[in-house]
CSV table of C-alpha atoms and ligand atoms in Angstrom, one decimal:
chain,number,residue,atom,x,y,z
A,1,MET,CA,-40.2,15.1,-2.1
A,2,GLY,CA,-39.8,18.0,-4.4
A,3,ASP,CA,-36.5,18.6,-6.0
A,4,ASN,CA,-36.0,21.9,-4.2
A,5,ALA,CA,-36.6,20.4,-0.9
A,6,VAL,CA,-34.0,17.8,-1.3
A,7,PHE,CA,-31.3,20.5,-2.7
A,8,SER,CA,-31.8,22.8,0.0
A,9,ASP,CA,-31.7,20.1,2.5
A,10,MET,CA,-28.5,18.8,1.1
A,11,VAL,CA,-27.0,22.3,1.1
A,12,SER,CA,-28.1,22.8,4.9
A,13,ILE,CA,-25.8,19.3,5.6
A,14,LEU,CA,-23.0,20.2,3.3
A,15,GLY,CA,-23.1,23.5,2.5
A,16,GLU,CA,-23.6,25.3,-1.0
A,17,ASP,CA,-20.0,24.8,-2.1
A,18,SER,CA,-20.5,20.9,-1.8
A,19,VAL,CA,-24.0,20.3,-3.7
A,20,ALA,CA,-24.6,20.7,-7.5
A,21,ARG,CA,-27.3,19.9,-9.7
A,22,ASN,CA,-27.2,18.4,-13.1
A,23,VAL,CA,-23.6,17.6,-13.2
A,24,SER,CA,-22.3,15.8,-16.4
A,25,MET,CA,-20.6,12.6,-15.4
A,26,LYS,CA,-18.3,12.9,-18.3
A,27,GLU,CA,-16.4,15.6,-16.0
A,28,TYR,CA,-16.1,13.1,-13.1
A,29,THR,CA,-14.9,9.8,-14.9
A,30,SER,CA,-11.8,9.1,-16.6
A,31,ILE,CA,-13.6,7.7,-19.3
A,32,ARG,CA,-15.5,10.9,-20.1
A,33,THR,CA,-18.9,9.5,-20.9
A,34,GLY,CA,-22.1,9.7,-19.3
A,35,GLY,CA,-24.9,12.0,-18.7
A,36,GLU,CA,-25.9,14.3,-16.0
A,37,ALA,CA,-26.3,13.1,-12.3
A,38,ARG,CA,-29.4,15.1,-10.9
A,39,TYR,CA,-27.2,16.1,-8.0
A,40,LEU,CA,-23.4,15.7,-6.9
A,41,ALA,CA,-22.6,16.1,-3.4
A,42,GLU,CA,-18.8,16.0,-1.8
A,43,PRO,CA,-19.0,15.9,1.7
A,44,ALA,CA,-15.7,17.2,3.5
A,45,THR,CA,-15.8,15.5,6.6
A,46,THR,CA,-16.6,12.1,7.9
A,47,GLU,CA,-19.3,13.6,10.0
A,48,GLU,CA,-20.7,14.8,6.6
A,49,VAL,CA,-20.8,11.5,4.9
A,50,ILE,CA,-22.7,9.9,8.0
A,51,LYS,CA,-25.4,12.7,7.9
A,52,ILE,CA,-25.9,12.8,4.2
A,53,LEU,CA,-26.1,8.6,3.9
A,54,GLN,CA,-28.7,9.0,6.9
A,55,TYR,CA,-30.9,11.8,5.2
A,56,LEU,CA,-30.8,10.1,1.8
A,57,ARG,CA,-31.8,6.7,3.2
A,58,GLU,CA,-34.7,8.4,5.2
A,59,ASN,CA,-36.0,10.3,2.5
A,60,ARG,CA,-35.7,7.3,0.0
A,61,GLN,CA,-33.4,9.0,-2.3
A,62,ASN,CA,-31.3,7.1,-4.7
A,63,PHE,CA,-27.7,7.5,-4.4
A,64,TYR,CA,-24.2,6.2,-5.7
A,65,VAL,CA,-21.0,6.3,-3.9
A,66,MET,CA,-17.7,7.0,-6.0
A,67,GLY,CA,-14.2,8.0,-5.5
A,68,ASN,CA,-12.4,9.3,-8.3
A,69,GLY,CA,-14.7,7.5,-11.2
A,70,THR,CA,-11.7,5.9,-12.9
A,71,ASN,CA,-13.6,2.5,-13.2
A,72,LEU,CA,-16.9,3.9,-14.1
A,73,VAL,CA,-19.6,4.2,-16.7
A,74,PHE,CA,-22.5,6.1,-15.9
A,75,PRO,CA,-25.5,6.0,-18.5
A,76,ASP,CA,-26.0,8.4,-21.3
A,77,SER,CA,-29.2,9.0,-19.7
A,78,GLY,CA,-27.6,10.2,-16.5
A,79,TYR,CA,-28.1,9.3,-12.8
A,80,ASP,CA,-31.6,10.2,-11.2
A,81,GLY,CA,-30.4,10.6,-7.5
A,82,VAL,CA,-27.3,11.8,-5.7
A,83,VAL,CA,-23.8,10.9,-6.7
A,84,ILE,CA,-21.7,11.1,-3.6
A,85,ARG,CA,-18.2,11.8,-4.5
A,86,ILE,CA,-15.5,10.8,-1.8
A,87,GLY,CA,-12.5,12.6,-3.3
A,88,SER,CA,-10.0,15.5,-2.7
A,89,LYS,CA,-12.2,17.2,-0.1
A,90,LEU,CA,-11.7,14.3,2.2
A,91,SER,CA,-8.0,13.2,1.5
A,92,ARG,CA,-6.2,13.6,4.8
A,93,ILE,CA,-3.2,11.2,5.2
A,94,GLY,CA,-1.0,10.4,8.2
A,95,HIS,CA,1.4,7.7,9.3
A,96,GLU,CA,2.8,6.3,12.8
A,97,GLY,CA,5.1,3.5,12.7
A,98,ASN,CA,4.5,1.1,10.1
A,99,ARG,CA,0.8,2.3,9.5
A,100,ILE,CA,-0.3,4.8,7.1
A,101,MET,CA,-3.9,6.4,7.9
A,102,ALA,CA,-5.7,7.9,5.0
A,103,GLN,CA,-9.4,9.2,4.6
A,104,ALA,CA,-11.2,7.2,1.7
A,105,GLY,CA,-10.6,10.2,-0.8
A,106,ALA,CA,-6.9,10.2,-0.6
A,107,SER,CA,-5.5,9.5,-4.0
A,108,LEU,CA,-3.3,6.4,-4.2
A,109,ALA,CA,-0.4,8.3,-5.5
A,110,ALA,CA,-0.6,10.6,-2.7
A,111,VAL,CA,-0.7,7.7,-0.2
A,112,SER,CA,2.3,5.9,-2.1
A,113,ASN,CA,4.4,9.2,-1.8
A,114,MET,CA,3.5,9.2,1.9
A,115,ALA,CA,4.7,5.7,2.1
A,116,LEU,CA,8.0,6.5,0.2
A,117,ASP,CA,8.8,9.7,2.5
A,118,ALA,CA,8.1,7.4,5.5
A,119,GLY,CA,10.5,4.8,4.3
A,120,LEU,CA,7.6,2.0,4.2
A,121,LYS,CA,7.7,-0.4,1.4
A,122,GLY,CA,5.0,-2.9,0.2
A,123,PHE,CA,2.4,0.1,-1.5
A,124,GLU,CA,4.5,0.9,-4.5
A,125,PHE,CA,2.2,-1.4,-6.7
A,126,ALA,CA,-0.6,1.1,-6.2
A,127,SER,CA,1.4,4.4,-7.0
A,128,GLY,CA,0.4,4.7,-10.6
A,129,ILE,CA,-3.5,3.5,-10.2
A,130,PRO,CA,-5.2,6.6,-10.7
A,131,GLY,CA,-8.3,6.1,-7.9
A,132,THR,CA,-8.8,6.9,-4.4
A,133,ILE,CA,-7.8,4.4,-1.5
A,134,GLY,CA,-11.5,4.1,-0.8
A,135,GLY,CA,-12.4,3.0,-4.4
A,136,ALA,CA,-9.3,0.7,-4.4
A,137,VAL,CA,-10.5,-0.8,-1.1
A,138,ALA,CA,-13.8,-1.4,-2.6
A,139,MET,CA,-12.4,-3.2,-5.7
A,140,ASN,CA,-9.4,-4.7,-4.3
A,141,ALA,CA,-7.3,-2.9,-6.6
A,142,GLY,CA,-3.9,-4.2,-7.7
A,143,ALA,CA,-0.9,-4.4,-10.0
A,144,TYR,CA,2.4,-6.1,-10.2
A,145,ASP,CA,1.8,-8.9,-7.8
A,146,GLY,CA,0.3,-6.6,-5.1
A,147,GLU,CA,-3.0,-5.7,-4.0
A,148,MET,CA,-5.1,-3.8,-1.5
A,149,SER,CA,-5.9,-7.1,0.7
A,150,HIS,CA,-2.1,-7.4,1.4
A,151,VAL,CA,-2.0,-4.3,3.0
A,152,VAL,CA,-5.2,-3.0,4.5
A,153,ALA,CA,-5.1,-3.5,8.3
A,154,GLU,CA,-8.3,-2.0,8.8
A,155,THR,CA,-11.0,0.3,7.7
A,156,LEU,CA,-13.8,2.7,9.2
A,157,CYS,CA,-16.8,2.3,7.0
A,158,VAL,CA,-20.8,3.2,7.4
A,159,ASP,CA,-22.9,0.0,6.7
A,160,ASP,CA,-26.2,0.1,5.0
A,161,LYS,CA,-28.1,1.0,8.2
A,162,GLY,CA,-25.9,4.0,8.6
A,163,ARG,CA,-23.9,2.7,11.6
A,164,LEU,CA,-20.0,3.1,11.9
A,165,ILE,CA,-17.9,-0.2,11.9
A,166,ARG,CA,-14.7,-1.1,11.9
A,167,LEU,CA,-13.5,-3.9,9.7
A,168,LYS,CA,-9.9,-5.5,10.1
A,169,GLY,CA,-8.0,-7.8,7.6
A,170,LYS,CA,-10.0,-10.9,6.5
A,171,GLU,CA,-13.2,-9.5,7.5
A,172,HIS,CA,-13.4,-7.5,4.3
A,173,ALA,CA,-13.9,-10.4,2.2
A,174,PHE,CA,-11.2,-9.5,-0.3
A,175,GLY,CA,-11.3,-11.6,-3.8
A,176,TYR,CA,-10.1,-10.7,-7.2
A,177,ARG,CA,-11.3,-7.2,-7.8
A,178,LYS,CA,-13.9,-7.6,-5.2
A,179,SER,CA,-14.6,-6.9,-1.2
A,180,ARG,CA,-17.4,-6.9,1.1
A,181,ILE,CA,-17.5,-3.2,0.8
A,182,GLN,CA,-19.3,-3.9,-2.3
A,183,THR,CA,-21.2,-6.7,-1.6
A,184,ASP,CA,-22.8,-5.2,1.6
A,185,GLY,CA,-23.2,-1.7,0.2
A,186,LEU,CA,-20.6,-0.3,2.8
A,187,VAL,CA,-19.3,3.0,2.5
A,188,VAL,CA,-15.5,3.6,3.5
A,189,LEU,CA,-14.4,6.6,5.5
A,190,GLU,CA,-10.8,5.7,6.5
A,191,VAL,CA,-8.3,3.2,5.7
A,192,THR,CA,-5.3,2.2,7.5
A,193,LEU,CA,-2.5,0.5,5.8
A,194,GLU,CA,0.3,-1.7,7.7
A,195,LEU,CA,3.5,-1.7,5.8
A,196,THR,CA,7.0,-2.5,6.6
A,197,PRO,CA,10.2,-0.5,7.1
A,198,GLY,CA,12.1,-0.3,3.6
A,199,ASP,CA,15.1,1.5,1.7
A,200,LYS,CA,13.8,4.7,0.5
A,201,SER,CA,15.8,4.5,-2.9
A,202,CYS,CA,14.4,0.8,-3.4
A,203,ILE,CA,11.0,2.0,-2.7
A,204,LYS,CA,11.5,4.9,-5.1
A,205,ARG,CA,13.0,2.6,-8.0
A,206,ARG,CA,10.2,0.5,-7.8
A,207,MET,CA,7.6,3.2,-8.2
A,208,GLU,CA,9.5,4.2,-10.9
A,209,ASP,CA,9.9,1.0,-12.7
A,210,PHE,CA,6.1,0.4,-12.4
A,211,ASN,CA,5.1,3.7,-13.4
A,212,GLY,CA,7.5,3.5,-16.6
A,213,ARG,CA,5.9,0.0,-17.5
A,214,ARG,CA,2.3,1.8,-17.2
A,215,ARG,CA,3.6,4.7,-19.6
A,216,GLU,CA,5.2,2.3,-22.1
A,217,LYS,CA,2.3,-0.3,-22.2
A,218,GLN,CA,-0.9,1.5,-21.3
A,219,PRO,CA,-2.8,4.4,-23.3
A,220,LEU,CA,-2.5,7.0,-20.6
A,221,ASN,CA,-2.8,9.8,-23.0
A,222,MET,CA,-6.4,8.9,-24.0
A,223,PRO,CA,-9.8,8.8,-21.6
A,224,SER,CA,-10.3,5.0,-20.4
A,225,ALA,CA,-11.7,3.1,-17.3
A,226,GLY,CA,-8.5,1.2,-17.3
A,227,SER,CA,-8.7,-2.6,-18.0
A,228,VAL,CA,-12.2,-3.4,-19.0
A,229,PHE,CA,-12.2,-6.9,-18.2
A,230,LYS,CA,-10.9,-9.1,-15.2
A,231,ARG,CA,-8.1,-11.6,-15.7
A,232,PRO,CA,-9.8,-15.0,-17.0
A,233,GLU,CA,-7.6,-17.8,-15.0
A,234,GLY,CA,-4.7,-18.7,-16.8
A,235,TYR,CA,-5.0,-15.9,-19.7
A,236,TYR,CA,-4.6,-12.3,-20.2
A,237,ALA,CA,-8.0,-10.4,-21.3
A,238,GLY,CA,-5.8,-8.2,-23.5
A,239,GLN,CA,-4.0,-10.8,-25.2
A,240,LEU,CA,-6.9,-12.8,-25.9
A,241,ILE,CA,-8.9,-9.9,-27.4
A,242,GLN,CA,-5.7,-9.0,-29.7
A,243,GLU,CA,-5.6,-13.0,-30.9
A,244,CYS,CA,-9.3,-12.4,-31.7
A,245,GLY,CA,-8.3,-9.8,-34.2
A,246,LEU,CA,-9.9,-6.9,-32.2
A,247,LYS,CA,-7.0,-4.4,-31.8
A,248,GLY,CA,-8.4,-1.0,-32.9
A,249,TYR,CA,-11.8,-2.1,-33.4
A,250,THR,CA,-14.1,0.6,-33.2
A,251,ILE,CA,-17.7,1.4,-32.6
A,252,GLY,CA,-19.0,4.9,-32.8
A,253,GLY,CA,-16.2,6.7,-30.5
A,254,ALA,CA,-15.0,4.0,-28.4
A,255,GLN,CA,-12.3,1.8,-29.5
A,256,VAL,CA,-10.2,-1.4,-28.5
A,257,SER,CA,-6.9,0.5,-27.9
A,258,ASP,CA,-4.0,-0.5,-30.1
A,259,LYS,CA,-1.4,0.0,-27.6
A,260,HIS,CA,-3.5,-2.3,-24.9
A,261,CYS,CA,-6.1,-4.6,-26.0
A,262,GLY,CA,-7.6,-4.6,-22.6
A,263,PHE,CA,-8.3,-1.0,-22.5
A,264,ILE,CA,-11.4,0.6,-24.2
A,265,VAL,CA,-10.2,4.3,-25.1
A,266,ASN,CA,-12.8,7.5,-25.9
A,267,LEU,CA,-11.8,8.8,-29.2
A,268,GLY,CA,-13.2,12.1,-28.3
A,269,ASN,CA,-16.9,11.9,-28.6
A,270,ALA,CA,-17.9,8.4,-27.4
A,271,THR,CA,-21.1,7.6,-25.6
A,272,SER,CA,-21.3,5.2,-22.9
A,273,GLN,CA,-23.6,3.2,-25.3
A,274,ASP,CA,-20.7,3.1,-27.6
A,275,VAL,CA,-18.6,1.7,-24.8
A,276,LEU,CA,-21.1,-0.9,-23.7
A,277,ASP,CA,-21.8,-2.0,-27.2
A,278,LEU,CA,-18.0,-2.5,-28.0
A,279,ILE,CA,-17.7,-4.4,-24.4
A,280,ARG,CA,-20.5,-6.7,-25.7
A,281,TYR,CA,-19.1,-6.8,-29.1
A,282,VAL,CA,-15.7,-8.0,-27.7
A,283,ARG,CA,-17.1,-10.5,-25.2
A,284,LYS,CA,-19.1,-12.2,-27.7
A,285,THR,CA,-16.4,-12.5,-30.5
A,286,VAL,CA,-13.9,-13.8,-27.7
A,287,TYR,CA,-16.5,-16.2,-26.2
A,288,GLU,CA,-17.3,-17.5,-30.1
A,289,LYS,CA,-13.6,-18.0,-30.6
A,290,THR,CA,-12.3,-19.2,-27.5
A,291,GLY,CA,-15.0,-20.3,-25.5
A,292,ILE,CA,-13.9,-17.9,-22.6
A,293,LEU,CA,-16.4,-15.5,-21.2
A,294,LEU,CA,-14.7,-12.4,-20.3
A,295,GLU,CA,-16.1,-10.7,-17.1
A,296,PRO,CA,-16.3,-6.9,-16.9
A,297,GLU,CA,-14.0,-5.0,-14.4
A,298,VAL,CA,-15.3,-1.5,-14.9
A,299,ARG,CA,-18.6,-1.1,-12.9
A,300,ILE,CA,-21.7,-0.4,-15.4
A,301,ILE,CA,-23.8,1.9,-13.5
A,302,GLY,CA,-27.8,1.1,-13.8
A,303,GLY,CA,-26.8,-1.7,-16.4
A,304,GLU,CA,-26.3,-5.3,-17.1
A,305,LEU,CA,-24.3,-6.6,-20.0
B,401,FAD,C1,-5.6,4.4,-16.6
B,401,FAD,C2,-5.8,3.5,-15.7
B,401,FAD,C3,-5.3,2.4,-15.2
B,401,FAD,C4,-5.8,1.6,-13.9
B,401,FAD,N1,-5.0,0.7,-13.8
B,401,FAD,C5,-5.6,-0.2,-12.7
B,401,FAD,C6,-4.7,-1.3,-12.2
B,401,FAD,O1,-3.5,-1.3,-12.3
B,401,FAD,N2,-5.1,-1.9,-11.3
B,401,FAD,C7,-6.3,-2.1,-10.8
B,401,FAD,O2,-7.0,-3.0,-9.9
B,401,FAD,N3,-7.4,-0.8,-11.4
B,401,FAD,C8,-6.7,-0.1,-12.2
B,401,FAD,N4,-7.4,0.7,-12.7
B,401,FAD,C9,-9.1,1.0,-12.2
B,401,FAD,C10,-9.4,2.1,-11.1
B,401,FAD,O3,-8.3,3.0,-11.0
B,401,FAD,C11,-9.3,1.1,-9.7
B,401,FAD,O4,-10.4,0.4,-9.5
B,401,FAD,C12,-9.7,2.3,-8.6
B,401,FAD,O5,-9.3,1.5,-7.4
B,401,FAD,C13,-10.9,2.9,-8.6
B,401,FAD,O6,-10.6,3.9,-7.7
B,401,FAD,P1,-11.7,5.0,-7.8
B,401,FAD,O7,-11.8,5.9,-6.7
B,401,FAD,O8,-11.6,5.7,-9.2
B,401,FAD,O9,-13.2,4.2,-7.6
B,401,FAD,P2,-14.5,4.8,-8.6
B,401,FAD,O10,-14.1,4.3,-9.9
B,401,FAD,O11,-15.3,5.9,-8.4
B,401,FAD,O12,-15.5,3.6,-7.9
B,401,FAD,C14,-15.0,2.0,-8.0
B,401,FAD,C15,-16.0,1.3,-7.0
B,401,FAD,O13,-15.5,1.9,-5.9
B,401,FAD,C16,-16.4,2.1,-5.3
B,401,FAD,N5,-16.2,3.2,-4.1
B,401,FAD,C17,-15.5,4.1,-4.4
B,401,FAD,N6,-15.2,5.0,-3.2
B,401,FAD,C18,-15.6,4.1,-2.2
B,401,FAD,C19,-15.7,4.5,-1.0
B,401,FAD,N7,-15.3,5.6,-0.2
B,401,FAD,N8,-16.7,3.7,-0.1
B,401,FAD,C20,-17.0,2.5,-0.7
B,401,FAD,N9,-17.3,2.5,-2.2
B,401,FAD,C21,-16.4,3.2,-2.9
B,401,FAD,C22,-17.8,2.7,-6.1
B,401,FAD,O14,-18.9,2.4,-5.8
B,401,FAD,C23,-17.4,1.6,-7.3
B,401,FAD,O15,-18.2,0.7,-7.2
B,401,FAD,C24,-7.0,1.8,-13.6
B,401,FAD,C25,-8.0,2.7,-14.2
B,401,FAD,C26,-7.3,3.7,-15.3
B,401,FAD,C27,-8.4,4.7,-15.9
């Protein structure tokens, strides 16, 4: 299929304000690296997500579903296909009783603020994670002893055949930073959380405490994709990296943060290749010195380490 046909078909499904060509992924990822996606599509309704997925599958077009891009590294050569961004255009949030219902593109910060307003506790852990709730379910994101698996009651998803399915609790097959969403190639449309009533001032204090700890320990003033590696059992990745003498180690524009060695920061002009080379170097060094092989938590599109 010709380029123009794909573009105009997508415009007819999503409208012209929601499809763009040759979009730099630097602008859409928190680490600010990567080349251009051939197309970026931003559906504004769940029906549009279903339709665009169906269209792309029927026409055998490559696609990649992203949220807020806070855990992603796109190749410098770009992405030869359609990046579907489920973000602020699909971010309605509501609540009823102890439940919060959010569209997949709602930010975790907005959902935690809604929980606070509703006097519901159990979601404070997520308030400082910079992603969407859809991305957080896919990753089973977590912090400060909380994780999505503790609070997700159900999700509405599109499966790899384009069918709508509802998953409840254990059906998500949550593990450490993984879920069935990723293994089965599902796209999250809506998430329902089950929380518990709590005292608003306690909820607020916990959110402030967690966010204060982040500001103190993490290099939040620099572009990054958060913790690069999963926590190896019994250790902390950042601590191992620091003990191996890699604090501040730099390749090109990518640096092991001197504030938190688990983060790789973009000094301003990093390429994705710099980031990948640094990830490889850190992994190799830590393995040689400790025998522990660090597994990446960040998602490297189109690449293996
Ligand atoms: C400063 C900083 C701090 C961070 N702190 C934490 C932390 O404390 N804990 C933690 O777990 N993570 C943390 N992260 C990483 C990241 O924020 C989380 O993994 C977050 O959940 C990713 O959400 P996202 O919307 O940005 O997803 P993206 O990065 O866009 O995508 C991540 C994965 O989710 C998939 N995905 C996204 N949306 C959907 C959807 N609607 N349906 C299906 N799949 C989807 C993508 O395909 C991809 O595989 C941090 C990142 C940064 C930059």
